[in-house]
Tab-separated table of C-alpha atoms and ligand atoms in Angstrom:
chain	number	residue	atom	x	y	z
N	227	MET	CA	91.841	57.041	58.790
N	228	GLU	CA	88.244	56.692	57.757
N	229	MET	CA	87.495	58.908	54.791
N	230	ASN	CA	84.553	60.934	56.015
N	231	THR	CA	85.291	63.646	53.536
N	232	LEU	CA	83.939	64.887	50.274
N	233	ASN	CA	84.398	62.524	47.365
N	234	ASN	CA	88.038	61.932	46.706
N	235	ASN	CA	89.640	62.429	43.312
N	236	ASN	CA	88.841	58.926	42.048
N	237	ASN	CA	85.142	59.323	42.718
N	238	ASN	CA	85.179	62.430	40.626
N	239	GLN	CA	86.362	60.740	37.532
N	240	SER	CA	83.094	59.099	36.481
N	241	ASP	CA	82.610	58.703	32.752
N	242	SER	CA	79.491	60.090	31.103
N	243	SER	CA	77.840	56.648	30.702
N	244	SER	CA	77.841	55.737	34.411
N	245	PRO	CA	75.127	57.119	36.734
N	246	PRO	CA	76.185	60.111	38.824
N	247	GLN	CA	77.733	58.939	42.088
N	248	ARG	CA	76.297	60.216	45.366
N	249	LYS	CA	78.899	62.384	46.968
N	250	ARG	CA	79.761	61.669	50.572
N	251	VAL	CA	79.407	64.839	52.544
N	252	MET	CA	82.142	65.590	54.998
N	253	ASN	CA	81.157	65.575	58.663
N	254	PRO	CA	83.757	67.787	60.305
N	255	VAL	CA	82.647	66.775	63.803
N	256	ASP	CA	82.178	63.069	63.296
N	257	PRO	CA	81.952	61.976	66.967
N	258	GLU	CA	83.833	58.687	66.549
N	259	GLU	CA	86.589	60.276	64.512
N	260	PHE	CA	86.784	63.017	67.140
N	261	ARG	CA	87.079	60.442	69.922
N	262	LYS	CA	89.765	58.488	68.095
N	263	GLN	CA	91.864	61.465	67.068
N	264	GLY	CA	91.286	63.187	70.401
N	265	HIS	CA	92.712	60.200	72.276
N	266	MET	CA	95.675	60.117	69.923
N	267	ILE	CA	96.463	63.761	70.465
N	268	ILE	CA	96.097	63.532	74.243
N	269	ASP	CA	98.437	60.528	74.175
N	270	PHE	CA	100.829	62.468	71.994
N	271	LEU	CA	100.847	65.391	74.443
N	272	ALA	CA	101.108	63.140	77.503
N	273	ASP	CA	104.193	61.525	75.918
N	274	TYR	CA	105.511	65.001	75.126
N	275	TYR	CA	105.145	66.108	78.759
N	276	THR	CA	106.949	62.931	79.849
N	277	LYS	CA	109.891	63.662	77.573
N	278	VAL	CA	109.955	67.442	77.463
N	279	SER	CA	112.683	67.883	80.063
N	280	ASN	CA	115.066	65.907	77.838
N	281	PHE	CA	114.857	68.363	74.967
N	282	PRO	CA	117.179	71.358	74.664
N	283	VAL	CA	114.942	74.166	75.870
N	284	ARG	CA	115.688	76.434	72.974
N	285	SER	CA	115.055	75.056	69.548
N	286	GLN	CA	118.281	74.311	67.693
N	287	VAL	CA	116.939	74.938	64.199
N	288	GLU	CA	118.148	77.539	61.704
N	289	PRO	CA	115.840	80.159	60.157
N	290	ASP	CA	113.630	78.794	57.366
N	291	TYR	CA	114.328	75.208	58.444
N	292	LEU	CA	110.718	74.144	58.041
N	293	ARG	CA	110.253	74.921	54.360
N	294	LYS	CA	112.735	72.193	53.482
N	295	HIS	CA	110.584	69.607	55.209
N	296	LEU	CA	107.109	70.502	54.024
N	297	PRO	CA	105.482	70.358	50.582
N	298	ASP	CA	105.207	73.566	48.589
N	299	SER	CA	101.428	73.595	48.604
N	300	ALA	CA	98.477	72.454	50.689
N	301	PRO	CA	97.218	68.879	50.122
N	302	LEU	CA	94.220	68.462	47.838
N	303	VAL	CA	93.235	65.137	49.358
N	304	PRO	CA	92.856	64.141	53.008
N	305	GLU	CA	95.817	62.873	54.974
N	306	PRO	CA	95.518	60.570	57.964
N	307	ILE	CA	96.093	61.968	61.430
N	308	GLU	CA	98.800	59.363	61.971
N	309	SER	CA	101.023	60.848	59.270
N	310	ILE	CA	100.236	64.402	60.386
N	311	LEU	CA	101.341	63.520	63.928
N	312	GLU	CA	104.468	61.891	62.569
N	313	ASP	CA	105.323	65.171	60.877
N	314	VAL	CA	104.618	67.064	64.097
N	315	GLN	CA	107.031	64.770	65.887
N	316	GLU	CA	109.680	64.917	63.222
N	317	HIS	CA	109.523	68.493	61.969
N	318	ILE	CA	107.534	70.666	64.378
N	319	ILE	CA	108.809	69.507	67.775
N	320	PRO	CA	112.449	70.229	66.823
N	321	GLY	CA	111.409	73.787	65.981
N	322	ILE	CA	109.736	74.384	69.325
N	323	THR	CA	111.146	76.359	72.218
N	324	HIS	CA	109.897	74.206	75.057
N	325	TRP	CA	107.931	76.589	77.236
N	326	MET	CA	106.493	73.597	79.085
N	327	SER	CA	109.920	72.248	80.015
N	328	PRO	CA	110.824	72.363	83.711
N	329	ASN	CA	114.202	73.707	82.525
N	330	TYR	CA	112.604	76.718	80.850
N	331	TYR	CA	113.483	80.074	82.470
N	332	ALA	CA	112.941	82.765	79.846
N	333	TYR	CA	110.394	85.573	79.547
N	334	PHE	CA	107.751	84.384	82.020
N	335	PRO	CA	106.810	80.955	83.385
N	336	SER	CA	105.122	78.447	81.166
N	337	SER	CA	101.790	78.375	82.857
N	338	GLY	CA	100.046	75.448	81.223
N	339	SER	CA	98.322	72.904	83.416
N	340	VAL	CA	96.051	69.909	83.150
N	341	ALA	CA	93.080	72.010	84.287
N	342	GLY	CA	94.018	74.878	81.965
N	343	PHE	CA	94.297	72.501	79.044
N	344	MET	CA	91.053	70.710	79.846
N	345	GLY	CA	89.290	74.058	80.069
N	346	GLU	CA	90.773	75.096	76.751
N	347	MET	CA	89.702	71.790	75.237
N	348	LEU	CA	86.157	72.138	76.533
N	349	SER	CA	86.018	75.682	75.234
N	350	SER	CA	87.342	74.679	71.809
N	351	GLY	CA	85.079	71.650	71.652
N	352	LEU	CA	81.936	73.565	72.476
N	353	ASN	CA	83.220	76.270	70.141
N	354	VAL	CA	80.709	78.936	71.118
N	355	VAL	CA	81.299	82.505	69.990
N	356	GLY	CA	80.047	84.358	73.018
N	357	PHE	CA	80.059	87.912	71.764
N	358	ASN	CA	76.833	88.785	73.504
N	359	TRP	CA	74.664	87.146	76.149
N	360	ILE	CA	72.214	85.621	73.689
N	361	SER	CA	75.002	84.027	71.649
N	362	SER	CA	75.774	81.827	74.637
N	363	PRO	CA	74.338	82.853	78.006
N	364	ALA	CA	76.520	80.477	80.012
N	365	ALA	CA	79.705	81.920	78.470
N	366	THR	CA	78.773	85.398	79.602
N	367	GLU	CA	77.381	84.467	82.999
N	368	LEU	CA	80.237	82.154	83.926
N	369	GLU	CA	82.710	84.893	83.012
N	370	THR	CA	80.999	87.400	85.278
N	371	ILE	CA	80.864	84.921	88.146
N	372	VAL	CA	84.434	83.671	87.773
N	373	MET	CA	85.786	87.207	87.532
N	374	ASP	CA	83.897	88.098	90.717
N	375	TRP	CA	85.335	84.995	92.413
N	376	LEU	CA	88.855	85.847	91.355
N	377	GLY	CA	88.413	89.514	92.208
N	378	GLU	CA	87.363	88.475	95.701
N	379	VAL	CA	90.354	86.168	96.057
N	380	LEU	CA	92.585	89.109	95.082
N	381	LYS	CA	90.728	91.261	97.605
N	382	LEU	CA	89.950	93.823	94.958
N	383	PRO	CA	87.757	96.654	96.224
N	384	GLN	CA	84.029	95.992	95.868
N	385	GLN	CA	83.737	98.556	93.063
N	386	PHE	CA	85.658	96.216	90.762
N	387	LEU	CA	83.268	93.317	91.276
N	388	TYR	CA	80.090	93.114	89.237
N	389	LYS	CA	77.831	91.734	91.947
N	390	SER	CA	78.895	94.003	94.750
N	391	SER	CA	79.271	97.205	92.730
N	392	ASN	CA	75.610	97.381	91.838
N	393	ASN	CA	76.622	96.128	88.393
N	394	ASN	CA	78.756	99.210	87.683
N	395	GLY	CA	82.118	97.486	87.802
N	396	GLY	CA	83.182	94.005	86.825
N	397	GLY	CA	85.724	91.817	85.148
N	398	VAL	CA	86.215	90.668	81.598
N	399	LEU	CA	88.543	88.132	80.009
N	400	LEU	CA	90.660	89.441	77.170
N	401	GLY	CA	93.468	87.787	75.279
N	402	THR	CA	96.429	89.857	76.406
N	403	THR	CA	97.552	92.816	78.489
N	404	CYS	CA	98.065	94.801	75.280
N	405	GLU	CA	94.315	94.609	74.765
N	406	ALA	CA	93.600	95.586	78.381
N	407	VAL	CA	95.802	98.670	78.094
N	408	LEU	CA	94.344	99.661	74.734
N	409	CYS	CA	90.711	99.209	75.817
N	410	THR	CA	91.139	101.204	79.016
N	411	LEU	CA	93.177	103.898	77.285
N	412	VAL	CA	90.526	104.348	74.636
N	413	ALA	CA	87.876	104.570	77.375
N	414	ALA	CA	89.889	107.272	79.175
N	415	ARG	CA	90.504	109.130	75.914
N	416	ASP	CA	86.856	109.205	74.927
N	417	LYS	CA	85.719	110.210	78.383
N	418	LYS	CA	87.921	113.292	78.195
N	419	LEU	CA	87.174	114.050	74.547
N	420	SER	CA	83.440	113.970	75.244
N	421	GLN	CA	84.073	116.914	77.619
N	422	ILE	CA	86.570	118.915	75.576
N	423	GLY	CA	85.743	118.018	71.986
N	424	ARG	CA	87.326	115.473	69.675
N	425	ASN	CA	89.438	118.033	67.873
N	426	ASN	CA	91.498	118.397	71.050
N	427	ILE	CA	92.956	114.907	70.771
N	428	GLY	CA	96.395	116.410	70.048
N	429	LYS	CA	96.437	117.906	73.555
N	430	LEU	CA	95.978	114.625	75.401
N	431	VAL	CA	98.920	113.265	77.319
N	432	VAL	CA	99.470	109.850	78.936
N	433	TYR	CA	101.991	108.720	81.558
N	434	GLY	CA	104.066	105.701	82.389
N	435	SER	CA	107.628	105.200	83.507
N	436	ASP	CA	110.710	104.218	81.555
N	437	GLN	CA	109.992	100.713	82.883
N	438	THR	CA	106.401	100.516	81.616
N	439	HIS	CA	105.834	97.732	79.107
N	440	SER	CA	106.006	98.605	75.412
N	441	SER	CA	102.315	97.737	75.073
N	442	PHE	CA	101.586	101.144	76.587
N	443	GLY	CA	103.332	103.154	73.864
N	444	LYS	CA	101.755	100.946	71.224
N	445	ALA	CA	98.289	101.428	72.695
N	446	ALA	CA	98.797	105.199	72.692
N	447	GLN	CA	99.878	105.052	69.066
N	448	ILE	CA	96.812	103.033	68.084
N	449	ALA	CA	94.572	105.369	70.083
N	450	GLY	CA	96.010	108.389	68.258
N	451	ILE	CA	97.649	109.904	71.330
N	452	GLN	CA	100.919	111.589	70.474
N	453	ASN	CA	102.062	112.764	73.893
N	454	VAL	CA	103.442	109.786	75.781
N	455	ARG	CA	105.606	110.365	78.844
N	456	ALA	CA	108.032	107.656	79.931
N	457	ILE	CA	109.082	109.174	83.253
N	458	LYS	CA	112.611	108.380	84.328
N	459	THR	CA	113.120	106.037	87.261
N	460	LYS	CA	116.227	105.389	89.314
N	461	ARG	CA	117.980	102.339	90.550
N	462	SER	CA	118.149	103.913	94.014
N	463	ASN	CA	114.362	103.821	94.041
N	464	SER	CA	114.157	100.230	92.796
N	465	PHE	CA	113.061	101.608	89.418
N	466	ALA	CA	109.609	102.503	90.729
N	467	LEU	CA	107.763	105.538	89.396
N	468	LYS	CA	107.848	108.218	92.070
N	469	ALA	CA	104.747	110.289	92.706
N	470	ASP	CA	106.714	113.541	92.764
N	471	SER	CA	108.254	112.765	89.352
N	472	LEU	CA	104.762	112.141	88.012
N	473	LEU	CA	103.508	115.346	89.566
N	474	SER	CA	106.269	117.519	88.165
N	475	THR	CA	105.818	116.022	84.684
N	476	ILE	CA	102.094	116.708	84.872
N	477	HIS	CA	102.720	120.268	86.041
N	478	SER	CA	104.982	120.993	83.125
N	479	ASP	CA	102.529	119.439	80.636
N	480	VAL	CA	99.582	121.345	82.018
N	481	LYS	CA	101.621	124.552	81.876
N	482	ASN	CA	102.148	123.838	78.186
N	483	GLY	CA	98.426	123.475	77.565
N	484	LEU	CA	98.313	119.669	77.497
N	485	ILE	CA	95.587	117.588	79.114
N	486	PRO	CA	96.589	114.540	81.226
N	487	ILE	CA	94.248	111.573	80.859
N	488	TYR	CA	95.869	108.244	81.703
N	489	LEU	CA	98.547	106.672	83.844
N	490	CYS	CA	99.743	103.120	83.311
N	491	ALA	CA	101.198	102.025	86.657
N	492	THR	CA	102.924	98.677	86.840
N	493	VAL	CA	103.152	96.059	89.545
N	494	GLY	CA	106.096	93.970	88.412
N	495	THR	CA	107.749	95.727	85.482
N	496	THR	CA	109.110	93.547	82.734
N	497	ALA	CA	112.742	94.586	82.886
N	498	THR	CA	113.289	95.319	86.589
N	499	THR	CA	110.304	93.913	88.567
N	500	SER	CA	109.649	97.320	90.056
N	501	ILE	CA	106.402	97.969	91.824
N	502	ASP	CA	104.955	101.426	91.342
N	503	PRO	CA	103.542	102.905	94.565
N	504	LEU	CA	99.859	102.818	93.706
N	505	MET	CA	98.567	104.796	96.639
N	506	GLU	CA	100.684	107.912	96.057
N	507	LEU	CA	100.334	107.739	92.278
N	508	CYS	CA	96.561	107.428	92.513
N	509	ASP	CA	96.452	110.463	94.823
N	510	VAL	CA	98.246	112.536	92.201
N	511	ALA	CA	96.100	111.135	89.408
N	512	LYS	CA	92.888	111.910	91.279
N	513	GLU	CA	93.752	115.582	91.434
N	514	TYR	CA	93.922	115.695	87.623
N	515	GLU	CA	91.095	113.232	86.911
N	516	ILE	CA	93.569	110.851	85.334
N	517	TRP	CA	92.476	107.270	84.646
N	518	VAL	CA	94.862	104.893	86.435
N	519	HIS	CA	95.365	101.463	84.957
N	520	VAL	CA	97.406	98.948	86.941
N	521	ASP	CA	99.284	96.459	84.793
N	522	ALA	CA	100.251	93.483	86.948
N	523	ALA	CA	100.750	91.183	83.975
N	524	TYR	CA	102.807	88.509	85.717
N	525	ALA	CA	103.049	89.622	89.354
N	526	GLY	CA	99.291	89.983	89.837
N	527	SER	CA	98.830	86.255	90.358
N	528	ALA	CA	100.933	86.350	93.536
N	529	CYS	CA	98.475	88.805	95.075
N	530	ILE	CA	96.068	85.944	95.816
N	531	CYS	CA	98.465	85.132	98.693
N	532	PRO	CA	97.648	87.358	101.669
N	533	GLU	CA	101.353	87.901	102.362
N	534	PHE	CA	101.937	89.335	98.855
N	535	ARG	CA	98.681	91.264	98.521
N	536	SER	CA	100.470	94.430	99.663
N	537	CYS	CA	101.989	94.645	96.140
N	538	ILE	CA	98.665	96.132	95.051
N	539	ASP	CA	97.913	98.225	98.123
N	540	GLY	CA	96.332	101.425	96.876
N	541	ILE	CA	94.429	99.669	94.081
N	542	GLU	CA	91.241	101.249	95.439
N	543	GLY	CA	92.369	104.530	93.831
N	544	ALA	CA	92.770	102.960	90.382
N	545	ASN	CA	90.185	102.719	87.619
N	546	SER	CA	91.269	99.388	86.193
N	547	PHE	CA	93.512	96.451	86.973
N	548	SER	CA	94.742	93.577	84.849
N	549	PHE	CA	96.902	90.485	85.066
N	550	ASN	CA	97.604	87.584	82.753
N	551	ALA	CA	96.340	84.274	84.091
N	552	HIS	CA	98.414	82.624	81.357
N	553	LYS	CA	101.629	83.913	82.930
N	554	TRP	CA	101.631	82.522	86.444
N	555	PHE	CA	98.174	81.169	87.167
N	556	LEU	CA	98.176	77.761	85.502
N	557	THR	CA	95.854	78.909	82.741
N	558	ASN	CA	96.807	78.035	79.201
N	559	LEU	CA	97.339	80.875	76.763
N	560	ALA	CA	95.672	83.298	76.247
N	561	CYS	CA	93.845	84.711	79.242
N	562	CYS	CA	94.143	88.276	80.496
N	563	CYS	CA	91.877	89.261	83.395
N	564	LEU	CA	90.771	92.889	83.385
N	565	TRP	CA	88.616	94.543	86.044
N	566	VAL	CA	87.151	98.023	85.789
N	567	LYS	CA	85.285	100.147	88.276
N	568	ASP	CA	83.003	101.635	85.643
N	569	HIS	CA	82.250	99.391	82.707
N	570	ASN	CA	80.141	102.117	81.130
N	571	ALA	CA	83.370	103.940	80.353
N	572	LEU	CA	84.452	100.919	78.322
N	573	THR	CA	81.145	100.353	76.595
N	574	LYS	CA	80.760	104.015	75.641
N	575	SER	CA	83.926	103.626	73.571
N	576	LEU	CA	83.690	100.053	72.417
N	577	SER	CA	80.060	99.142	71.902
N	578	THR	CA	78.543	98.452	68.513
N	579	ASN	CA	74.946	97.709	67.698
N	580	PRO	CA	74.493	96.319	64.201
N	581	GLU	CA	71.047	95.149	63.141
N	582	PHE	CA	72.095	91.491	62.985
N	583	LEU	CA	73.072	91.455	66.663
N	584	ARG	CA	69.977	93.135	68.070
N	585	ASN	CA	68.015	91.021	70.512
N	586	LYS	CA	65.579	91.416	73.361
N	587	ALA	CA	68.027	90.408	76.068
N	588	SER	CA	70.510	93.106	75.068
N	589	GLU	CA	67.788	95.691	74.786
N	590	SER	CA	66.502	94.817	78.260
N	591	LYS	CA	69.894	96.030	79.596
N	592	GLN	CA	69.747	93.151	82.037
N	593	VAL	CA	72.590	91.234	80.504
N	594	ILE	CA	76.236	91.844	79.741
N	595	ASP	CA	77.343	91.816	76.127
N	596	TYR	CA	81.092	91.389	76.496
N	597	LYS	CA	81.694	92.359	72.874
N	598	ASP	CA	81.206	95.926	74.121
N	599	TRP	CA	84.006	95.628	76.694
N	600	GLN	CA	86.692	94.639	74.194
N	601	ILE	CA	88.127	95.241	70.743
N	602	THR	CA	86.959	92.182	68.870
N	603	LEU	CA	83.440	90.968	68.316
N	604	SER	CA	83.955	87.222	68.544
N	605	ARG	CA	85.379	85.777	71.729
N	606	LYS	CA	86.240	82.373	73.096
N	607	PHE	CA	84.610	80.794	76.126
N	608	ASN	CA	87.726	81.523	78.179
N	609	ALA	CA	85.868	81.560	81.469
N	610	LEU	CA	85.662	77.757	81.313
N	611	LYS	CA	89.441	77.617	81.481
N	612	LEU	CA	89.704	79.845	84.517
N	613	TRP	CA	86.780	78.086	86.173
N	614	LEU	CA	88.457	74.723	85.731
N	615	VAL	CA	91.727	76.075	87.112
N	616	LEU	CA	90.038	77.532	90.183
N	617	ARG	CA	87.913	74.443	90.800
N	618	SER	CA	90.465	71.782	89.983
N	619	TYR	CA	93.240	73.238	92.124
N	620	GLY	CA	91.371	75.334	94.664
N	621	VAL	CA	92.621	78.690	95.899
N	622	GLU	CA	94.720	77.221	98.704
N	623	ASN	CA	96.683	74.966	96.348
N	624	LEU	CA	97.175	77.824	93.914
N	625	ARG	CA	98.534	79.951	96.749
N	626	ASN	CA	100.934	77.200	97.786
N	627	PHE	CA	102.049	76.744	94.203
N	628	LEU	CA	102.867	80.448	93.910
N	629	ARG	CA	104.583	80.425	97.305
N	630	SER	CA	106.770	77.536	96.199
N	631	HIS	CA	107.951	79.654	93.257
N	632	VAL	CA	108.647	82.613	95.505
N	633	ASN	CA	110.650	80.352	97.817
N	634	MET	CA	112.629	79.093	94.857
N	635	ALA	CA	113.253	82.686	93.801
N	636	MET	CA	114.515	83.525	97.280
N	637	THR	CA	116.814	80.515	97.274
N	638	PHE	CA	118.064	81.598	93.889
N	639	GLU	CA	118.635	85.125	95.168
N	640	GLY	CA	120.707	83.694	98.010
N	641	LEU	CA	122.855	81.788	95.536
N	642	VAL	CA	123.262	84.832	93.315
N	643	LYS	CA	124.391	86.899	96.287
N	644	LEU	CA	127.092	84.353	97.026
N	645	ASP	CA	128.483	84.608	93.514
N	646	LYS	CA	130.667	87.645	92.853
N	647	ARG	CA	130.012	87.503	89.110
N	648	PHE	CA	126.435	88.689	89.675
N	649	ALA	CA	124.953	91.822	91.169
N	650	ILE	CA	121.436	92.416	92.445
N	651	GLY	CA	119.984	95.060	90.160
N	652	ALA	CA	117.770	96.874	92.628
N	653	THR	CA	117.432	97.304	96.362
N	654	LEU	CA	114.337	95.396	97.208
N	655	THR	CA	111.666	95.291	99.845
N	656	GLU	CA	110.188	92.045	101.124
N	657	GLU	CA	107.381	92.100	98.556
N	658	HIS	CA	109.799	92.387	95.690
N	659	HIS	CA	111.055	88.911	96.436
N	660	VAL	CA	107.887	87.681	94.839
N	661	ILE	CA	109.309	88.419	91.473
N	662	MET	CA	112.791	89.754	91.841
N	663	ALA	CA	114.955	86.678	91.580
N	664	TRP	CA	112.707	85.312	88.903
N	665	LYS	CA	113.583	88.414	86.926
N	666	LEU	CA	117.274	87.738	87.460
N	667	ILE	CA	116.685	84.417	85.829
N	668	GLN	CA	115.090	86.221	82.907
N	669	GLU	CA	117.994	88.597	82.544
N	670	HIS	CA	120.308	85.678	82.102
N	671	ALA	CA	117.824	83.658	80.130
N	672	ASP	CA	119.879	83.620	76.994
N	673	SER	CA	122.904	82.089	78.625
N	674	LEU	CA	120.779	79.739	80.688
N	675	LEU	CA	118.816	78.605	77.674
N	676	GLY	CA	121.928	78.295	75.602
N	677	SER	CA	123.606	76.083	78.137
N	678	SER	CA	120.652	73.810	78.777
T	2155	PLP	N1	102.971	94.214	80.889
T	2155	PLP	C1	103.964	93.570	81.526
T	2155	PLP	C2	104.425	94.062	82.862
T	2155	PLP	C3	104.537	92.420	80.946
T	2155	PLP	O1	105.545	91.787	81.573
T	2155	PLP	C4	104.049	91.995	79.683
T	2155	PLP	C5	104.616	90.805	79.012
T	2155	PLP	O2	105.447	90.091	79.444
T	2155	PLP	C6	103.022	92.702	79.065
T	2155	PLP	C7	102.512	93.811	79.685
T	2155	PLP	C8	102.477	92.295	77.737
T	2155	PLP	O3	101.636	91.208	77.910
T	2155	PLP	P1	100.769	90.614	76.707
T	2155	PLP	O4	101.701	89.815	75.880
T	2155	PLP	O5	99.735	89.801	77.403
T	2155	PLP	O6	100.171	91.762	75.958
């Protein structure tokens, strides 16, 4: 590898009689080195994708295996990419659980794709830090446009789209669903506390079901909300949260002087694939001015198919909706899409305005500063990734891709039903097929992975 780095050790050891040597300054983005190494890494990954189905899906290593293979401390002098890649091949690949393997069935699908990777690569290469509009106008504007596109494809109500909500609503790209739940919960908390006073935080109460993802309880903990209700669901109701259970829990809380603020409804729960009935839940929530967030982390993608859109019927009553494009939408990690009806609720809680970020564009209020819609300040140009996915595959192909998975799930369900050793965990409606059998695969992931 060409040494385009700071002087190496030898250069340093000049004796006092020789003239001082000019140090070579490192160019960390040397274009030719980038081209050469970039090609090598793409080749490496292309070879990996060719071979990945041959590997055991679950890594076979023992805990702490890696320490034995790597030096105790970081290198002081540069190492060539060739030997780094050799180590990746020899020591890292064996320690990988192969999420990109076609034999992988755990957790949620490995949703990498050529377009998702290319988008990620473009984003990393351009390396902009688009915290506000001025820090990279295209990053902000593309995000707004792409989120409107995707919102339209999902047939989200107009209030969730930036353009057609008179700029009141809109979408934002976060890293994960945990962030989406936390940001919206904090917005709901502050909205209520601004009416009743911050010292009443101990009275706030939030609702989910016993199937709601653990990110909800964690978000409540971070937000300082002690009263978290995990309302019991039943197998006979396909583990969905019933509106009357929600209502009776609210009644009892209100009777005890508590103040309901937030419901996390789920479309496609992690353990049982249940779909909470949004319409009825939103009706209850409306009565108590409760913020409804809909977490459709993996199942949301399927709603771009008209035949599965009914999974989110009733979304018009919700305040926010999120799904992870990195779960089932061919977008490389991490990419959570969050839409809100009222982005002012988010920005009231999350905006910051330090001197060093002030600029005319922000002050004009004519631009979006996405830093104020999220937890962190810095943010990647994730919209490029989603834009490439949408453009490279097109909505119709994406729909067909999702349908092919649903068909596989239905075939799998048929096979499971034929086998007396297995039972279907919940009575399911047509829509549940979207995700149901896939979940069965998850439940048996350990044995499937172990035997692969
Ligand atoms: N919600 C649901 C329904 C999930 O299935 C998951 C993860 O699988 C999450 C939330 C958490 O997602 P993230 O890891 O993006 O925070």
